Short mmCIF file of C-alpha atoms in Angstrom, two decimals:
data_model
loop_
_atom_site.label_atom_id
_atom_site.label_comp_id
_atom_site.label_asym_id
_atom_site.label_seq_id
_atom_site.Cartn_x
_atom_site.Cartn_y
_atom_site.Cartn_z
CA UNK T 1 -6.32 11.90 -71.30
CA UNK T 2 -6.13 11.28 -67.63
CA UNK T 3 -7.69 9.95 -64.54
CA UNK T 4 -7.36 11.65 -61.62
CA UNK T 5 -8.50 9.77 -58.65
CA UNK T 6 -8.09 11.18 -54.83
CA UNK T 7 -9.37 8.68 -52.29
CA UNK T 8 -9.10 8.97 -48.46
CA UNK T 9 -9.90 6.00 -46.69
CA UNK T 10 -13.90 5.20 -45.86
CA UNK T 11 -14.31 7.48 -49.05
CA UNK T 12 -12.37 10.50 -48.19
CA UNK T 13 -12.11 11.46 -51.94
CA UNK T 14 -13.33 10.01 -55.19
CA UNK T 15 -12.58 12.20 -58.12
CA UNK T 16 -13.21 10.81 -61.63
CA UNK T 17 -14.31 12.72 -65.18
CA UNK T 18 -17.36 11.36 -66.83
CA UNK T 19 -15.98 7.48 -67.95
CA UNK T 20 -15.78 7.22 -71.36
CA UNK T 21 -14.75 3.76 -70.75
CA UNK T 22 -15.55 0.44 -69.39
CA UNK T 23 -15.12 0.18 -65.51
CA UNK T 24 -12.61 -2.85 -65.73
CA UNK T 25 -10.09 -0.32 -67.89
CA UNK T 26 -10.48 2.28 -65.19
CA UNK T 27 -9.75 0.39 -62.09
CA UNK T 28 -5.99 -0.46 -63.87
CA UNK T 29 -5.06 3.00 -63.70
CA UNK T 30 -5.71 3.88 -59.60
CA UNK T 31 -3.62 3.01 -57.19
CA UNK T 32 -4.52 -0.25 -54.75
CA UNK T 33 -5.76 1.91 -51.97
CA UNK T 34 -7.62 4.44 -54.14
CA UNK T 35 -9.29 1.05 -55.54
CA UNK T 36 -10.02 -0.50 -52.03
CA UNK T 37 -11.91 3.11 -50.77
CA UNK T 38 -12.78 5.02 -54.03
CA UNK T 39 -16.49 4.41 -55.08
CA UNK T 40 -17.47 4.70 -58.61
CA UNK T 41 -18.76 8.48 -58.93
CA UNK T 42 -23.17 8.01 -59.54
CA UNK T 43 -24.30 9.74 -62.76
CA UNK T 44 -26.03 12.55 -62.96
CA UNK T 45 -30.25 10.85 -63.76
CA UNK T 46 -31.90 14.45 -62.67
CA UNK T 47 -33.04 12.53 -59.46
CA UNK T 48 -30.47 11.56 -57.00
CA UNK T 49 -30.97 9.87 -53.54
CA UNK T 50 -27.50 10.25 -51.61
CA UNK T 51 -26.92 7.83 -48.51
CA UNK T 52 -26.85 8.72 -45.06
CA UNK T 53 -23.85 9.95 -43.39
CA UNK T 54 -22.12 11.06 -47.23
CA UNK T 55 -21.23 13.66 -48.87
CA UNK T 56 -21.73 14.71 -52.93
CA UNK T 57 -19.86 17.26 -54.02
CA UNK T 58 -21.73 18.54 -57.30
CA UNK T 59 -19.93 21.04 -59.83
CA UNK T 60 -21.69 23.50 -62.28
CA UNK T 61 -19.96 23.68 -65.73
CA UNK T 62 -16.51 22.95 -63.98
CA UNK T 63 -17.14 24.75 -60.88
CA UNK T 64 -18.05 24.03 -57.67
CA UNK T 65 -21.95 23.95 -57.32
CA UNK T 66 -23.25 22.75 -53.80
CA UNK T 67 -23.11 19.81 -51.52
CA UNK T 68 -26.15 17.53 -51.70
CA UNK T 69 -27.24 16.21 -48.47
CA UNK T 70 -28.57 12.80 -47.56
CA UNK T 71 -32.53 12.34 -49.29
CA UNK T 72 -34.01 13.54 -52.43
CA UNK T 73 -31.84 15.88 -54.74
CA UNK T 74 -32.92 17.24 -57.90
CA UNK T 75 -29.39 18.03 -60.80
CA UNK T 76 -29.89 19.70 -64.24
CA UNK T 77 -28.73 16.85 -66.85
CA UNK T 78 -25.80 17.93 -68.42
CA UNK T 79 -24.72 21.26 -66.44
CA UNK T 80 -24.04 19.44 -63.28
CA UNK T 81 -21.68 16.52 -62.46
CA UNK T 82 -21.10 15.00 -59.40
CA UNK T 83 -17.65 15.84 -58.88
CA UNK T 84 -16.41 14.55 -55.53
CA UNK T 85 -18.03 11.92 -52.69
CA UNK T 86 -17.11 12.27 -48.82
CA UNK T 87 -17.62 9.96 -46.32
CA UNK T 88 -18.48 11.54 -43.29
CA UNK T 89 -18.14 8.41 -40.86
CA UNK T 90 -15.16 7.72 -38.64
CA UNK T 91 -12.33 6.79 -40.97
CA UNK T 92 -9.64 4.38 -39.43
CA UNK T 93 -5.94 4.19 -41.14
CA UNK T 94 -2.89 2.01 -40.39
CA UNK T 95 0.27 4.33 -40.02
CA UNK T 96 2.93 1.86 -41.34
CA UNK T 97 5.72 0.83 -39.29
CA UNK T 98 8.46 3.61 -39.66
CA UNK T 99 12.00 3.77 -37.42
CA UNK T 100 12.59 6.81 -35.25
CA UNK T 101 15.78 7.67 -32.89
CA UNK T 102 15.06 8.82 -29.12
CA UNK T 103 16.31 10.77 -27.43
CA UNK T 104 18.94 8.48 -26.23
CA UNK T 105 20.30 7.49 -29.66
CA UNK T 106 17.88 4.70 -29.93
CA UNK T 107 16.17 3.26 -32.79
CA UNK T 108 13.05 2.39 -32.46
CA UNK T 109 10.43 0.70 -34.81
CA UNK T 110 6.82 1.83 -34.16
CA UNK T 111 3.60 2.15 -35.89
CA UNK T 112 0.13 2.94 -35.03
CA UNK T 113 -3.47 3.69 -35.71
CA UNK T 114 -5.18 6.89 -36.70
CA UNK T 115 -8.59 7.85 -36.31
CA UNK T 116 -10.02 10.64 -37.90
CA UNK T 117 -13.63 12.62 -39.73
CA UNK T 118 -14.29 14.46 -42.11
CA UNK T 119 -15.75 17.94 -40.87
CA UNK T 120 -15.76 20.11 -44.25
CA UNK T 121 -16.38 18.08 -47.30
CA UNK T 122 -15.54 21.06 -49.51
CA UNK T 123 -11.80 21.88 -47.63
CA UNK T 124 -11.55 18.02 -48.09
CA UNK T 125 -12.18 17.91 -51.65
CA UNK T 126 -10.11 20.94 -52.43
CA UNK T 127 -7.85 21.62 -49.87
CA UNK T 128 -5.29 18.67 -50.69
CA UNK T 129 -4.76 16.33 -53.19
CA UNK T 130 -5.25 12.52 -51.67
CA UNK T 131 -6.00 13.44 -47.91
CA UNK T 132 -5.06 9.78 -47.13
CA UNK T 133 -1.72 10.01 -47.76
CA UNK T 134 -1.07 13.48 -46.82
CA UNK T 135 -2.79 12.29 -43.19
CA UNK T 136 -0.78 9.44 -43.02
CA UNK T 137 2.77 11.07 -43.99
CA UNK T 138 1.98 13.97 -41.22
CA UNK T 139 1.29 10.99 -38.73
CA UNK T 140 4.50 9.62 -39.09
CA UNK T 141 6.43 13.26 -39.17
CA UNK T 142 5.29 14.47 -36.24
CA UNK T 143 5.08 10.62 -34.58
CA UNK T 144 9.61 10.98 -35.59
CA UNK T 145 9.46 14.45 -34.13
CA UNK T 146 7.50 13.98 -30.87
CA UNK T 147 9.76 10.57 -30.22
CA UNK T 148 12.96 12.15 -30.57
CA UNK T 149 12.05 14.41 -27.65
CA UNK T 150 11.91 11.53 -25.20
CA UNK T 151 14.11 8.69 -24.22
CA UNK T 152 13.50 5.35 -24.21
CA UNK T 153 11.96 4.92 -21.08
CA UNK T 154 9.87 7.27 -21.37
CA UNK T 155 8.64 6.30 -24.60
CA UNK T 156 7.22 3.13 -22.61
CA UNK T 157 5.51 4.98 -19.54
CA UNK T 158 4.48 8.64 -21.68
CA UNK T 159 2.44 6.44 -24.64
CA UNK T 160 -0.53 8.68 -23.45
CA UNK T 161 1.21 11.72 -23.55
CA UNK T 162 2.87 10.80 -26.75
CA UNK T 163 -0.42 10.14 -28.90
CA UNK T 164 -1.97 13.20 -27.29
CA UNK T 165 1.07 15.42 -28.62
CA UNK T 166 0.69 13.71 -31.96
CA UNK T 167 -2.96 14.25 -32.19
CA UNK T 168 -2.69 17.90 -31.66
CA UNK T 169 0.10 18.33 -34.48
CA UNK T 170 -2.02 16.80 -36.92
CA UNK T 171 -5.06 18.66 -35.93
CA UNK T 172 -3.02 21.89 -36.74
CA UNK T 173 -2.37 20.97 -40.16
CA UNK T 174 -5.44 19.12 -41.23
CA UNK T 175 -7.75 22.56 -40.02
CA UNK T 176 -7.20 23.33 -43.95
CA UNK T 177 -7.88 20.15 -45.45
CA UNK T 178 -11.84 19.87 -43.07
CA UNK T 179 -10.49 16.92 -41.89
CA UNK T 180 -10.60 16.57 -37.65
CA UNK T 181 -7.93 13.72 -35.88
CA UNK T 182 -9.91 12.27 -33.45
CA UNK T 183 -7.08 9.95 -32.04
CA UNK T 184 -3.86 8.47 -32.28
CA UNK T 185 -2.59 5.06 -30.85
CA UNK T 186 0.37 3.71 -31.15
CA UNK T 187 0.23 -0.26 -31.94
CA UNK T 188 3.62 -1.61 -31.27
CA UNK T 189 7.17 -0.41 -30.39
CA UNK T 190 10.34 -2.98 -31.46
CA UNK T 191 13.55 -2.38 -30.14
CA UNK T 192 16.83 -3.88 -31.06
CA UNK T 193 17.56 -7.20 -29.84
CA UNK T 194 20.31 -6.00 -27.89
CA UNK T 195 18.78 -3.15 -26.47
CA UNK T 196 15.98 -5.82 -25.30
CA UNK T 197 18.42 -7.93 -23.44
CA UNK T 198 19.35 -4.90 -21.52
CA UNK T 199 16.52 -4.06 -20.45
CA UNK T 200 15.91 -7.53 -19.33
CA UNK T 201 18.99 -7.61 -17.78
CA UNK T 202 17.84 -4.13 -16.12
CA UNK T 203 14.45 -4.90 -15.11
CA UNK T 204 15.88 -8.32 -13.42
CA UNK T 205 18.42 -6.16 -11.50
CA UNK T 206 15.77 -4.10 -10.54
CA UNK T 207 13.92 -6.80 -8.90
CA UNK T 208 16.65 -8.66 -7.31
CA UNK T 209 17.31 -5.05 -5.81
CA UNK T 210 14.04 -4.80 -4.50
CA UNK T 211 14.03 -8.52 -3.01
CA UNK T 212 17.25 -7.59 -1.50
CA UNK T 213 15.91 -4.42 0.20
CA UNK T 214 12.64 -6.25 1.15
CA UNK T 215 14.35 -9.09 2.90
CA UNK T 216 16.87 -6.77 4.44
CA UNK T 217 13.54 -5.15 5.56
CA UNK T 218 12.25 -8.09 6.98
CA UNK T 219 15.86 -8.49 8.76
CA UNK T 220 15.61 -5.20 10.50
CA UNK T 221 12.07 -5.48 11.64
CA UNK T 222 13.12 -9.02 13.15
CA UNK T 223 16.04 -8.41 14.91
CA UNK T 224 13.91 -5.03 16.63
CA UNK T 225 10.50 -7.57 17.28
CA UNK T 226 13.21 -9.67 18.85
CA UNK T 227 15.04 -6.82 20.86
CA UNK T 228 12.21 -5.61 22.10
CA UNK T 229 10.60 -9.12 23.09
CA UNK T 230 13.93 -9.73 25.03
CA UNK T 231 13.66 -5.44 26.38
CA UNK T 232 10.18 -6.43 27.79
CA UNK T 233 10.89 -10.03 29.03
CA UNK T 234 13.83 -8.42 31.07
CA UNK T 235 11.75 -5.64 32.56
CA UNK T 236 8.81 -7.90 33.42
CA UNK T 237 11.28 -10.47 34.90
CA UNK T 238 12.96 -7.27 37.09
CA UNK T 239 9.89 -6.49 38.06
CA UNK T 240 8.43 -10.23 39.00
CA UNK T 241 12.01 -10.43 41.17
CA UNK T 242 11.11 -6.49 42.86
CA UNK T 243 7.91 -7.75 43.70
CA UNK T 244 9.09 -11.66 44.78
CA UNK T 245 11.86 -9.81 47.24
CA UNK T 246 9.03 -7.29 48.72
CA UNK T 247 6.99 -10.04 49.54
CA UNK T 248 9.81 -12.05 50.61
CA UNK T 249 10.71 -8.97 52.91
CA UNK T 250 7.20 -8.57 54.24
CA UNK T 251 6.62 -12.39 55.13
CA UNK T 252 9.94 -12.58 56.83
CA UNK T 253 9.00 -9.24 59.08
CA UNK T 254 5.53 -10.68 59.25
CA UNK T 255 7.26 -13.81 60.72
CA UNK T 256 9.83 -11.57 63.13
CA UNK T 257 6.81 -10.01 64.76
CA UNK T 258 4.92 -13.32 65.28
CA UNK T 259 7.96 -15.02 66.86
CA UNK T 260 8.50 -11.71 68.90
CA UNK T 261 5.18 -11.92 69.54
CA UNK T 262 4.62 -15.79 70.68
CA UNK T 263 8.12 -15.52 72.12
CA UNK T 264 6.95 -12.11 74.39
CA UNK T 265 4.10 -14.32 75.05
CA UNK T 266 5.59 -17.18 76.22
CA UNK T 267 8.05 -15.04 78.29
CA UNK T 268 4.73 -13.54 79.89
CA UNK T 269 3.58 -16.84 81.08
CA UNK T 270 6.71 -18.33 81.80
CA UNK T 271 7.10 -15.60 84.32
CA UNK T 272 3.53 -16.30 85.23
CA UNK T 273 3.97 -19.87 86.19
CA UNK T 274 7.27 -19.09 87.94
CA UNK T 275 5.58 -16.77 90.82
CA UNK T 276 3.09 -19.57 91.38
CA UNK T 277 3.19 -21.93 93.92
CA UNK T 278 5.99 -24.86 92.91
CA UNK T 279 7.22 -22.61 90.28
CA UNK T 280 11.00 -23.16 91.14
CA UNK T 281 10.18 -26.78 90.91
CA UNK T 282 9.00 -26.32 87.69
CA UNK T 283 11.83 -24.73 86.58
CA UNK T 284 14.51 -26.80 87.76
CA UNK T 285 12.73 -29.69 86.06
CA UNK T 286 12.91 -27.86 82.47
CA UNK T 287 16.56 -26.98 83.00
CA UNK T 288 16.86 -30.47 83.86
CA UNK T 289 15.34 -31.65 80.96
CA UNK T 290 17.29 -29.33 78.75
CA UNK T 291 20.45 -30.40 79.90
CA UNK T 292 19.92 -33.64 79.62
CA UNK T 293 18.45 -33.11 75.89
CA UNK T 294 21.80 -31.18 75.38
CA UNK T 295 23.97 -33.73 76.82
CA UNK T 296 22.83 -36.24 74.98
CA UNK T 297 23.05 -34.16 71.47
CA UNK T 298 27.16 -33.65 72.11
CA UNK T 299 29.71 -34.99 69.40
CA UNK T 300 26.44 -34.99 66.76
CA UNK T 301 27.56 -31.99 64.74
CA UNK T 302 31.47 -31.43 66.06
CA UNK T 303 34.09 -33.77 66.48
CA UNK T 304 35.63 -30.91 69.14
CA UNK T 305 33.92 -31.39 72.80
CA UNK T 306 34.17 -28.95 75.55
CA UNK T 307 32.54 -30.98 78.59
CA UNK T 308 32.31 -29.44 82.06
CA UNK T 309 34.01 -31.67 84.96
CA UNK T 310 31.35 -32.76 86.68
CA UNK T 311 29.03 -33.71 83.99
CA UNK T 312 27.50 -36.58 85.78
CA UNK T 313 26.20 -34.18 88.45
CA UNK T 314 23.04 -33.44 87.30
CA UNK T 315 21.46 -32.05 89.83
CA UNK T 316 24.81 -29.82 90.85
CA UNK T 317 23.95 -28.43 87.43
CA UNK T 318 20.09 -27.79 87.99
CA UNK T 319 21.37 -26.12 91.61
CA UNK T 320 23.50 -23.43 89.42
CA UNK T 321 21.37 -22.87 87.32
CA UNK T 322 18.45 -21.83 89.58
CA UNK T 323 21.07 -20.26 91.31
CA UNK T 324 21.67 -17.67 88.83
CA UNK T 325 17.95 -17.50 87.88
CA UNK T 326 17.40 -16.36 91.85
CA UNK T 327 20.39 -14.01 92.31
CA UNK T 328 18.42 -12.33 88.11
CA UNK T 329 14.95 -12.67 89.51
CA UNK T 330 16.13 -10.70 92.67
CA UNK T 331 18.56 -8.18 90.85
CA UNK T 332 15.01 -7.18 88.53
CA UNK T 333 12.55 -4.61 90.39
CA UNK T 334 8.85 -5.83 90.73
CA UNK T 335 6.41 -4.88 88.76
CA UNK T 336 3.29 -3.03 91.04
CA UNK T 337 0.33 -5.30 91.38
CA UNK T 338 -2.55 -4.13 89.51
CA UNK T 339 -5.00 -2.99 91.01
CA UNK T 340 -8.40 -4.45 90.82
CA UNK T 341 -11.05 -2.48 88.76
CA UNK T 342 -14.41 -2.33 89.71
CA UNK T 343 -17.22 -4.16 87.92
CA UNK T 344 -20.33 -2.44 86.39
CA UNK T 345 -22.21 -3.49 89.49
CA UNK T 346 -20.06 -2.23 92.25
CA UNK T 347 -20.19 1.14 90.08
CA UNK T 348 -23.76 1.09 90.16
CA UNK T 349 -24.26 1.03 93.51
CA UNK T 350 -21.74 3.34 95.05
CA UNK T 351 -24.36 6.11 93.68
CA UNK T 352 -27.28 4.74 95.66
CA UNK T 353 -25.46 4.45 98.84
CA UNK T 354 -24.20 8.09 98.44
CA UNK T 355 -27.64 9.40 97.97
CA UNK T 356 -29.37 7.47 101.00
CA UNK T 357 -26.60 8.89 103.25
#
């Protein structure tokens, strides 16, 4: 006679005939995991009280019967058995670590973490025989299949992708069995040592590329802040230097037109003085003193002297030069005397006297 004993994990399955022996003989013949999630199948006493969130699977003379639901249940002794239990919690199972090639002709060593319900507990009791196992193998099937459509790095970046591809296989195949994949993650990935070192070797190339490109960067953007510091230094120095010889050009006509001016001035009254009484005088004692200022300024800036004969004669040289002052002052026509205006009271009056005439 034998047992027959499917268990999925969290009490997927627990299938054992009536025991006609002691408990400790029966736990030698199932497997470890069937031991660690299998249950001990509850005798039929005519009154049953089955646990929340489980499962009973009752059979009628061999044949499947009804599912009794969580509360008070009522069996006939004898005709009914309690065939299978079903946990209907969320069941978790380790995937063990399995090796898979990518795409690139790289082996990889990966395993994960399944998590999965059970939906139908009569598919799940007999739709497949040990639904932990069967889940598991499909989990690392499709988990080979799905990684040998990517590459390495991809592997690394698509993990999302990845578990989402392998949940939806599984939930294709499981459909028949009442049992629903919830999710799929994948733990850890191991790659050959040498395949590590060149990735390290990649990913530090990769950053000494980008440091490179980041301080060549930073070059560039210096030597234009610099460029253009120097472009607008030189511009606002061109234009200090515009504006420096425009107002240098407008102070030296400024001071053109107030020498012409002081010098037309002086001019006026020079003249002035001259047709006053004594004005020769006064002129012959200016050239006078100019010679003599002259005279006495010779030899100062040249060493090469070009001296008159008679430069003792002072006043020989005061008579020229009034001389040819006269002989100019009489060559130049006379200006008209102006004539005198009237003041407001002289124009006042000449009405008055017009009207007593």
């Amino acid at each position: 006679m034998c047992v027959t004993s499917a268990a999925g994990r969290g009490g997927l399955e627990a299938s054992l005939p009536p025991p006609p022996w002691p408990d400790s003989d029966l736990l030698l013949w199932v497997t470890p995991a069937q031991q660690r999630w299998a249950s001990s199948l509850p005798m039929n006493t005519v009154v049953l009280f089955v646990p929340q969130q489980e499962a009973w699977v009752v059979e009628r003379m061999g044949r499947f019967h009804r599912i009794l639901e969580p509360g008070l249940n009522f069996l006939i002794p004898l005709l009914d058995r309690i065939r299978y239990v079903q946990s209907l919690k969320e069941i978790v199972i380790d995937v063990p670590e399995q090796s898979a090639v990518s795409l690139d002709n790289v082996t990889l060593q990966i395993d994960g973490v399944l998590y999965l319900r059970i939906l139908d507990p009569f598919k799940a009791s007999y739709g497949v025989e040990e639904p932990e196992y069967a889940v598991t193998q499909l989990a690392q099937t499709t988990m080979r299949s799905e990684l040998g459509k990517l590459t390495l790095d991809k592997v690394f970046r698509e993990r999302e992708s990845l578990n989402s591809n392998i949940v939806h296989s599984i939930n294709q195949a499981s459909d028949e069995w009442g049992i629903r994949c919830l999710r799929y993650e994948i733990k850890d990935i191991h790659v050959p040592p040498r395949v590590k070192e060149s990735m390290q070797m990649q990913v530090e190339a990769e950053r000494k590329k980008r440091a490179t490109v980041l301080e060549s960067e930073g070059t560039r953007e210096a030597a234009i802040n610099v460029a253009e510091g120097r472009k607008q230094a030189q511009i606002l120095a061109s234009e200090g230097q515009k504006a420096e010889q425009i107002n240098k050009a407008a102070g030296e006509a400024q001071a053109v037109l107030v020498k012409a001016e002081a010098k037309a001035k002086a001019i006026t009254l020079l003249s002035d003085a001259l047709t006053q009484q004594n004005g020769n005088a006064a002129a012959s004692l200016t050239v006078a003193e100019q010679y003599v200022s002259a005279f006495s300024n010779l030899a100062k800036e040249s060493n090469t002297i070009l001296l008159p004969s008679n430069t003792g004669d002072i006043s020989g040289m005061v008579s020229q030069a009034m001389t040819i002052y006269s002989t100019l002052a009489k060559a130049s026509p006379k200006a008209p005397p102006e004539e005198p205006q009237p003041s407001s009271e002289e124009v006042r009056t000449e009405p008055e006297e017009q009207r007593n005439h």
